[in-house]
Short mmCIF file of C-alpha atoms in Angstrom, two decimals:
data_model
loop_
_atom_site.label_atom_id
_atom_site.label_comp_id
_atom_site.label_asym_id
_atom_site.label_seq_id
_atom_site.Cartn_x
_atom_site.Cartn_y
_atom_site.Cartn_z
CA MET A 404 -110.24 -75.39 13.92
CA ASP A 405 -109.21 -72.06 15.44
CA VAL A 406 -108.55 -72.04 19.16
CA VAL A 407 -110.32 -69.17 20.93
CA GLU A 408 -108.34 -67.84 23.87
CA PRO A 409 -110.29 -67.61 27.15
CA LEU A 410 -111.34 -64.18 28.35
CA VAL A 411 -109.44 -62.36 31.10
CA GLY A 412 -111.17 -60.24 33.70
CA PRO A 413 -113.07 -58.38 34.89
CA VAL A 414 -110.40 -55.70 34.41
CA ASP A 415 -110.64 -52.02 35.36
CA ILE A 416 -109.27 -49.77 32.63
CA GLY A 417 -106.79 -47.06 33.54
CA PRO A 418 -105.58 -43.97 31.67
CA ILE A 419 -105.14 -43.46 27.95
CA ALA A 420 -101.64 -44.11 26.57
CA HIS A 421 -99.85 -43.02 23.41
CA GLY A 422 -100.77 -45.39 20.59
CA GLY A 423 -104.54 -45.71 20.75
CA HIS A 424 -104.86 -47.98 23.77
CA CYS A 425 -105.43 -47.66 27.51
CA VAL A 426 -103.31 -49.01 30.34
CA ALA A 427 -104.72 -51.70 32.61
CA ARG A 428 -103.22 -53.90 35.30
CA HIS A 429 -104.37 -57.42 36.05
CA GLU A 430 -102.72 -59.79 38.50
CA GLY A 431 -99.58 -57.67 38.48
CA ARG A 432 -99.35 -57.56 34.70
CA VAL A 433 -99.44 -54.33 32.63
CA ILE A 434 -101.78 -54.72 29.67
CA PHE A 435 -102.28 -52.28 26.80
CA VAL A 436 -105.94 -52.54 25.84
CA ARG A 437 -107.73 -51.38 22.67
CA HIS A 438 -111.47 -50.80 22.15
CA CYS A 439 -111.99 -49.44 25.65
CA LEU A 440 -112.09 -46.15 27.59
CA PRO A 441 -110.61 -45.00 30.90
CA GLY A 442 -112.79 -45.97 33.85
CA GLU A 443 -114.53 -48.87 32.13
CA ARG A 444 -114.72 -52.41 33.46
CA VAL A 445 -114.26 -54.98 30.71
CA MET A 446 -113.40 -58.53 29.80
CA LEU A 447 -110.25 -58.91 27.70
CA ARG A 448 -108.95 -61.22 25.06
CA ILE A 449 -105.13 -61.28 25.03
CA THR A 450 -103.76 -60.61 21.54
CA ASP A 451 -100.01 -60.60 22.29
CA ASP A 452 -98.25 -62.10 25.32
CA SER A 453 -94.77 -62.23 23.76
CA GLN A 454 -93.33 -59.36 25.81
CA ALA A 455 -92.02 -59.89 29.32
CA LYS A 456 -92.99 -56.41 30.57
CA PHE A 457 -96.48 -56.08 29.13
CA TRP A 458 -99.20 -57.77 27.14
CA ARG A 459 -101.64 -56.46 24.53
CA ALA A 460 -105.36 -57.13 24.52
CA ASP A 461 -108.76 -56.20 23.09
CA ALA A 462 -111.75 -55.34 25.22
CA VAL A 463 -114.40 -57.75 23.94
CA GLN A 464 -117.08 -57.35 26.61
CA VAL A 465 -117.94 -54.06 28.33
CA LEU A 466 -119.34 -54.65 31.81
CA GLN A 467 -119.40 -50.98 32.89
CA ALA A 468 -119.32 -48.48 30.04
CA SER A 469 -117.96 -44.95 30.02
CA PRO A 470 -120.48 -42.17 29.30
CA ASP A 471 -118.17 -41.23 26.40
CA ARG A 472 -118.78 -44.57 24.65
CA VAL A 473 -120.82 -44.46 21.42
CA ALA A 474 -121.78 -46.96 18.73
CA PRO A 475 -119.02 -47.13 16.08
CA PRO A 476 -120.17 -45.80 12.69
CA CYS A 477 -118.34 -48.59 10.82
CA VAL A 478 -119.13 -52.30 11.08
CA LEU A 479 -115.40 -53.11 10.93
CA ALA A 480 -114.51 -51.00 13.99
CA ALA A 481 -114.48 -53.97 16.34
CA PRO A 482 -111.90 -56.26 17.96
CA GLY A 483 -110.17 -58.50 15.45
CA LEU A 484 -111.37 -56.54 12.43
CA CYS A 485 -109.97 -53.38 10.76
CA GLY A 486 -107.09 -51.77 12.62
CA GLY A 487 -107.26 -48.41 10.91
CA CYS A 488 -109.32 -46.61 13.56
CA ASP A 489 -108.63 -46.51 17.29
CA PHE A 490 -111.50 -44.38 18.62
CA GLN A 491 -114.69 -45.03 16.65
CA HIS A 492 -116.27 -46.17 19.91
CA VAL A 493 -115.56 -42.76 21.49
CA ASP A 494 -117.56 -39.53 21.28
CA LEU A 495 -115.69 -36.99 19.11
CA GLY A 496 -115.24 -34.47 21.90
CA ALA A 497 -113.92 -37.19 24.18
CA GLN A 498 -111.53 -38.33 21.44
CA ARG A 499 -109.95 -34.89 21.49
CA ARG A 500 -109.73 -34.89 25.28
CA LEU A 501 -107.95 -38.25 25.15
CA LYS A 502 -105.49 -36.93 22.57
CA ALA A 503 -104.87 -33.83 24.67
CA ALA A 504 -104.12 -36.04 27.66
CA VAL A 505 -101.55 -37.96 25.59
CA VAL A 506 -99.87 -34.76 24.36
CA ALA A 507 -99.72 -33.39 27.91
CA GLU A 508 -98.31 -36.63 29.31
CA GLN A 509 -95.62 -36.93 26.65
CA LEU A 510 -94.53 -33.29 27.00
CA GLN A 511 -94.38 -33.52 30.79
CA ARG A 512 -92.67 -36.90 31.04
CA MET A 513 -90.11 -36.46 28.26
CA ALA A 514 -89.49 -32.69 28.17
CA GLY A 515 -90.63 -31.38 31.55
CA ILE A 516 -93.15 -29.11 29.82
CA THR A 517 -96.50 -28.47 31.49
CA TRP A 518 -99.21 -28.15 28.84
CA SER A 519 -102.92 -27.70 29.48
CA GLY A 520 -104.11 -26.97 25.96
CA ALA A 521 -106.90 -28.56 23.96
CA VAL A 522 -106.85 -30.47 20.70
CA GLU A 523 -108.46 -28.11 18.23
CA ASP A 524 -111.31 -29.22 15.95
CA ILE A 525 -110.65 -28.30 12.30
CA SER A 526 -113.61 -30.10 10.75
CA THR A 527 -115.78 -28.68 8.01
CA ALA A 528 -119.55 -29.04 7.86
CA ALA A 529 -119.02 -32.09 5.64
CA THR A 530 -116.65 -33.76 8.10
CA SER A 531 -118.16 -32.65 11.42
CA ASP A 532 -119.07 -36.26 12.25
CA GLY A 533 -115.39 -37.27 12.00
CA LEU A 534 -115.95 -39.12 8.71
CA GLY A 535 -115.29 -38.47 5.03
CA TRP A 536 -112.07 -36.50 5.51
CA ARG A 537 -109.24 -38.74 4.32
CA THR A 538 -108.13 -37.76 0.80
CA ARG A 539 -105.52 -40.51 0.46
CA MET A 540 -106.39 -44.14 1.18
CA ARG A 541 -104.16 -47.20 0.95
CA TYR A 542 -105.92 -50.56 0.64
CA HIS A 543 -104.82 -54.16 0.11
CA ALA A 544 -106.52 -56.92 -1.87
CA ASP A 545 -107.36 -60.14 -0.06
CA PRO A 546 -107.07 -63.65 -1.60
CA HIS A 547 -110.60 -63.27 -3.00
CA GLY A 548 -109.68 -60.06 -4.83
CA ARG A 549 -111.64 -57.79 -2.49
CA ALA A 550 -110.15 -54.48 -1.39
CA GLY A 551 -109.68 -54.21 2.35
CA LEU A 552 -107.67 -52.95 5.29
CA ARG A 553 -105.39 -54.75 7.70
CA VAL A 554 -106.16 -55.99 11.18
CA HIS A 555 -104.24 -54.13 13.90
CA ARG A 556 -100.60 -55.34 14.09
CA SER A 557 -101.30 -57.98 11.46
CA HIS A 558 -101.03 -58.67 7.74
CA THR A 559 -104.52 -60.19 7.72
CA ILE A 560 -106.85 -58.23 5.43
CA VAL A 561 -110.49 -57.52 6.23
CA ALA A 562 -112.63 -56.75 3.18
CA LEU A 563 -114.32 -53.35 3.07
CA PRO A 564 -118.08 -53.12 3.52
CA ASP A 565 -120.12 -52.29 0.43
CA VAL A 566 -120.14 -48.59 1.36
CA GLY A 567 -116.35 -48.50 1.51
CA CYS A 568 -114.26 -46.96 4.29
CA PRO A 569 -116.24 -44.22 6.07
CA LEU A 570 -113.07 -42.17 6.63
CA ALA A 571 -112.40 -41.85 2.89
CA ALA A 572 -113.33 -38.52 1.34
CA PRO A 573 -116.24 -38.98 -1.10
CA GLU A 574 -114.06 -37.74 -3.97
CA THR A 575 -111.48 -40.52 -3.63
CA PRO A 576 -111.91 -43.31 -6.20
CA SER A 577 -113.99 -46.23 -4.95
CA VAL A 578 -112.35 -49.66 -4.78
CA VAL A 579 -115.36 -51.75 -3.71
CA GLY A 580 -117.39 -53.87 -6.09
CA GLU A 581 -114.35 -54.80 -8.21
CA THR A 582 -111.90 -57.70 -8.20
CA TRP A 583 -108.22 -56.92 -7.70
CA PRO A 584 -105.09 -59.08 -7.98
CA ASP A 585 -104.41 -61.08 -4.82
CA GLY A 586 -102.14 -59.06 -2.54
CA ALA A 587 -102.28 -55.91 -4.65
CA GLU A 588 -101.78 -52.53 -2.97
CA LEU A 589 -104.31 -49.90 -3.98
CA LEU A 590 -103.79 -46.17 -3.51
CA ALA A 591 -106.81 -43.91 -3.97
CA ALA A 592 -106.21 -40.16 -3.88
CA SER A 593 -108.20 -36.98 -4.42
CA ALA A 594 -107.20 -33.32 -4.34
CA THR A 595 -108.54 -29.83 -4.92
CA VAL A 596 -108.16 -30.66 -8.62
CA GLY A 597 -107.87 -34.26 -9.78
CA ARG A 598 -108.03 -37.79 -8.48
CA ALA A 599 -106.04 -40.97 -9.02
CA LEU A 600 -106.07 -44.71 -8.42
CA TYR A 601 -102.87 -46.74 -8.35
CA VAL A 602 -102.58 -50.53 -8.33
CA ASP A 603 -99.14 -51.75 -7.27
CA GLU A 604 -97.63 -48.34 -8.14
CA THR A 605 -99.22 -48.31 -11.62
CA LEU A 606 -101.66 -45.51 -12.38
CA VAL A 607 -104.90 -47.09 -13.62
CA ARG A 608 -107.28 -44.12 -13.35
CA GLY A 609 -106.98 -40.37 -13.10
CA GLN A 610 -103.89 -38.18 -13.15
CA ALA A 611 -100.34 -38.74 -11.87
CA GLU A 612 -100.11 -35.08 -10.82
CA LEU A 613 -102.78 -33.50 -8.67
CA VAL A 614 -103.27 -29.86 -7.66
CA GLU A 615 -103.82 -28.81 -4.05
CA ARG A 616 -104.93 -25.29 -3.17
CA ALA A 617 -103.53 -24.07 0.15
CA ALA A 618 -102.13 -20.91 1.72
CA GLY A 619 -103.23 -18.86 -1.28
CA ARG A 620 -101.22 -20.97 -3.73
CA ASP A 621 -101.65 -23.92 -6.07
CA PHE A 622 -99.30 -26.83 -5.36
CA SER A 623 -98.60 -29.57 -7.87
CA VAL A 624 -98.30 -32.85 -5.95
CA ALA A 625 -97.58 -36.36 -7.19
CA ALA A 626 -100.76 -38.40 -6.69
CA ASP A 627 -98.72 -41.08 -4.93
CA GLY A 628 -96.57 -38.55 -3.05
CA PHE A 629 -97.02 -36.85 0.33
CA TRP A 630 -99.66 -34.26 1.13
CA GLN A 631 -101.66 -33.83 4.32
CA VAL A 632 -104.70 -36.10 4.12
CA HIS A 633 -107.27 -33.85 5.84
CA PRO A 634 -108.63 -31.21 3.43
CA ARG A 635 -108.14 -28.41 6.01
CA ALA A 636 -104.78 -29.58 7.34
CA ALA A 637 -102.46 -27.60 5.09
CA ASP A 638 -104.16 -24.25 5.68
CA THR A 639 -104.45 -24.95 9.41
CA LEU A 640 -100.78 -25.78 9.83
CA VAL A 641 -99.57 -22.86 7.72
CA ALA A 642 -101.71 -20.46 9.76
CA ALA A 643 -100.32 -21.87 13.02
CA VAL A 644 -96.72 -21.65 11.79
CA LEU A 645 -97.09 -18.08 10.54
CA ALA A 646 -98.84 -16.97 13.73
CA GLY A 647 -96.02 -18.42 15.80
CA LEU A 648 -93.10 -17.16 13.71
CA GLU A 649 -94.51 -13.74 12.70
CA PRO A 650 -92.18 -13.52 9.67
CA LYS A 651 -91.11 -10.09 8.49
CA PRO A 652 -90.13 -8.95 4.99
CA GLY A 653 -86.41 -9.30 4.44
CA GLU A 654 -85.89 -12.10 6.95
CA THR A 655 -84.24 -15.41 6.08
CA ALA A 656 -85.79 -18.80 6.80
CA PHE A 657 -85.10 -22.52 6.55
CA ASP A 658 -87.88 -24.94 5.57
CA LEU A 659 -86.52 -28.34 6.58
CA TYR A 660 -88.29 -31.46 5.28
CA CYS A 661 -89.94 -29.03 2.88
CA GLY A 662 -91.86 -31.49 0.69
CA VAL A 663 -93.47 -29.75 -2.27
CA GLY A 664 -92.92 -26.31 -0.74
CA LEU A 665 -95.99 -25.61 1.41
CA PHE A 666 -94.28 -23.66 4.22
CA ALA A 667 -91.58 -22.26 1.93
CA GLY A 668 -94.30 -20.76 -0.25
CA ALA A 669 -96.01 -19.18 2.74
CA LEU A 670 -92.73 -17.69 3.98
CA VAL A 671 -91.77 -16.36 0.53
CA ASP A 672 -95.17 -14.72 0.29
CA ARG A 673 -94.42 -12.96 3.60
CA GLY A 674 -91.25 -11.51 2.07
CA CYS A 675 -88.66 -13.99 3.35
CA GLU A 676 -85.75 -15.57 1.52
CA VAL A 677 -86.04 -19.32 2.07
CA TRP A 678 -83.70 -22.31 1.96
CA GLY A 679 -85.52 -25.65 1.73
CA VAL A 680 -84.24 -29.19 2.16
CA GLU A 681 -86.10 -32.40 1.25
CA SER A 682 -84.85 -35.93 0.62
CA GLY A 683 -87.44 -36.80 -2.04
CA HIS A 684 -86.29 -35.94 -5.56
CA ARG A 685 -89.82 -35.84 -6.97
CA ALA A 686 -91.02 -33.62 -4.15
CA VAL A 687 -88.22 -31.12 -4.74
CA ALA A 688 -88.94 -31.12 -8.47
CA SER A 689 -92.56 -30.29 -7.65
CA ALA A 690 -91.47 -27.62 -5.18
CA ARG A 691 -89.32 -25.95 -7.83
CA ARG A 692 -92.32 -25.77 -10.16
CA ASN A 693 -94.63 -24.64 -7.38
CA LEU A 694 -92.31 -21.83 -6.28
CA ALA A 695 -90.93 -20.82 -9.67
CA ASP A 696 -92.46 -17.36 -9.26
CA ALA A 697 -90.25 -16.73 -6.21
CA GLY A 698 -87.11 -16.68 -8.36
CA ARG A 699 -83.91 -16.23 -6.37
CA ARG A 700 -85.75 -15.81 -3.08
CA VAL A 701 -86.05 -19.60 -2.68
CA HIS A 702 -83.22 -22.16 -2.70
CA LEU A 703 -84.21 -25.82 -2.75
CA ASN A 704 -81.85 -28.68 -1.95
CA VAL A 705 -82.26 -32.44 -2.40
CA GLY A 706 -80.90 -34.60 0.40
CA ARG A 707 -81.34 -35.77 3.94
CA VAL A 708 -81.70 -32.86 6.30
CA ASP A 709 -79.02 -34.12 8.71
CA ARG A 710 -76.55 -34.27 5.81
CA ARG A 711 -77.47 -31.08 3.94
CA LEU A 712 -78.00 -28.78 6.91
CA GLY A 713 -74.29 -28.03 7.14
CA SER A 714 -74.27 -26.55 3.63
CA LEU A 715 -76.95 -23.96 4.44
CA PRO A 716 -76.10 -20.43 5.62
CA SER A 717 -74.52 -20.19 9.08
CA THR A 718 -77.28 -17.91 10.38
CA THR A 719 -81.00 -17.55 9.79
CA ASP A 720 -83.90 -15.69 11.34
CA LEU A 721 -86.53 -18.43 11.21
CA VAL A 722 -86.77 -22.21 10.88
CA VAL A 723 -89.67 -24.52 10.09
CA LEU A 724 -89.17 -28.18 10.96
CA ASP A 725 -91.70 -30.70 9.64
CA PRO A 726 -89.93 -34.05 10.13
CA PRO A 727 -91.32 -37.56 9.62
CA ARG A 728 -92.83 -39.51 12.51
CA ALA A 729 -89.45 -40.38 14.04
CA GLY A 730 -88.70 -36.69 14.63
CA ALA A 731 -85.74 -34.50 13.72
CA GLY A 732 -83.20 -35.99 16.14
CA LYS A 733 -80.34 -34.52 18.09
CA ALA A 734 -78.06 -33.77 15.13
CA VAL A 735 -80.68 -31.74 13.28
CA ILE A 736 -81.86 -29.91 16.40
CA GLY A 737 -78.24 -29.08 17.21
CA GLY A 738 -77.61 -27.81 13.68
CA VAL A 739 -80.73 -25.67 13.76
CA VAL A 740 -80.12 -23.96 17.09
CA ALA A 741 -76.48 -23.34 16.12
CA ARG A 742 -77.86 -20.81 13.60
CA ARG A 743 -79.45 -18.91 16.51
CA PRO A 744 -82.79 -18.26 14.79
CA ARG A 745 -85.10 -15.88 16.60
CA ALA A 746 -87.93 -18.46 16.30
CA ILE A 747 -88.45 -22.10 15.31
CA ALA A 748 -91.75 -23.71 14.32
CA TYR A 749 -91.80 -27.47 14.82
CA VAL A 750 -94.65 -29.34 13.09
CA ALA A 751 -95.02 -32.82 14.58
CA CYS A 752 -97.21 -35.81 13.81
CA ASP A 753 -95.96 -37.75 16.86
CA PRO A 754 -96.06 -36.19 20.35
CA ALA A 755 -93.35 -38.51 21.71
CA ALA A 756 -90.86 -37.53 19.00
CA LEU A 757 -91.82 -33.87 19.49
CA ALA A 758 -91.20 -34.09 23.22
CA ARG A 759 -87.78 -35.70 22.74
CA ASP A 760 -86.70 -32.99 20.31
CA LEU A 761 -88.05 -30.17 22.51
CA ALA A 762 -86.07 -31.62 25.42
CA THR A 763 -82.93 -31.57 23.26
CA ALA A 764 -83.58 -27.98 22.22
CA ALA A 765 -83.98 -26.96 25.88
CA THR A 766 -80.50 -28.26 26.71
CA LEU A 767 -79.17 -26.10 23.87
CA GLY A 768 -80.80 -22.87 25.05
CA TYR A 769 -84.19 -22.84 23.29
CA ASP A 770 -87.44 -22.72 25.24
CA THR A 771 -90.81 -23.97 24.02
CA VAL A 772 -93.07 -20.92 24.23
CA SER A 773 -96.25 -22.47 22.83
CA VAL A 774 -97.75 -25.76 21.67
CA ARG A 775 -100.95 -26.12 19.69
CA ALA A 776 -102.57 -29.45 18.86
CA PHE A 777 -104.98 -30.18 16.00
CA ASP A 778 -107.36 -33.05 15.32
CA LEU A 779 -106.27 -33.77 11.75
CA PHE A 780 -107.07 -37.48 12.08
CA PRO A 781 -110.51 -38.05 13.70
CA MET A 782 -111.35 -41.60 14.80
CA THR A 783 -107.63 -42.42 15.16
CA HIS A 784 -105.16 -41.78 17.98
CA HIS A 785 -103.02 -39.54 15.77
CA VAL A 786 -102.68 -35.83 16.55
CA GLU A 787 -100.68 -33.04 14.91
CA CYS A 788 -98.86 -30.39 16.96
CA VAL A 789 -97.16 -27.09 16.19
CA ALA A 790 -94.60 -25.96 18.76
CA ILE A 791 -92.88 -22.58 18.73
CA LEU A 792 -89.38 -22.28 20.20
CA GLU A 793 -87.39 -19.15 21.01
CA PRO A 794 -83.99 -18.50 22.58
CA ALA A 795 -84.14 -18.80 26.36
CA ALA A 796 -84.11 -15.50 28.18
CA THR A 797 -80.70 -14.51 29.52
CA PRO A 798 -80.63 -14.61 33.36
#
């Protein structure tokens, strides 16, 4: 028989924190709480008390609700169930204000940058309710063969409702109503052209190569490879990067962590000569096909950016950085600014990693002149930023 932990509280909820939870204090203890909003009074169930400095908890009873609280659109968006969404209980506008607060706090605390911007809404008419936008979904099969998603910070799988995951784009292959091997991983993907379903890395439906249309180009992308999951993300990020860099014909540029060539293609089309670096062999092979029309104006290299950066030209006009969640790191930032580019565009999916790297760049003589934030991941705590850096003005 399962033992149900007693409730803790009442607890007054404090500010939002990076990671999809709020900060609360109870009897001298810091607690990171999910399923709540700043200013609410709630009862908690502790989910993790293994850390000496803080605990984790779910808000399971709301005694005083925030005016920004709404009914979650999914039956699984509740404590102890699916961990994929952080903010289904929050009005969409308030979700973006919370994300903006996190970006501002991270930039100020870690980089000394004061930012008062907003998280920009990029939704289409079809996704204006914050649902139906995710073009790549990863599921897991439970012991009964049902496709599901994991509980937050757990390997426990919660079976999907009959309607499937409400975040999934309608075009992605459905995985409900079928029986799957126990423990199987399912990847459902859709694109501008094509769709695919993988079971344990084996293609069972659709095409292994999909086509995405973005920035005026067609990009061949492996169905199980990386591409931005919001249908408007690629165009939005390219537009922000180009607006910040203002590339000119004849300039040189680096596209670091270049993937299948999204930013490299946009820069080539603006008349630049581009050097790209990407660690994924398949992604670079796709990039070479995608940018074959650029001829000798694009140079693509396979390898880790921190290891291949030294083999690129010693100077460049522009740099695009689009690192993974951990950020670029000191070595890469140092190697980039050593080229003395006139502008750097940093595309970041984690505001903490962005802030750390911007702080490093500042010590090396590059100022952050703008930061824009975009709501590419509604209903979750994730937010995408584009920062533009330029050489600091000489005193």
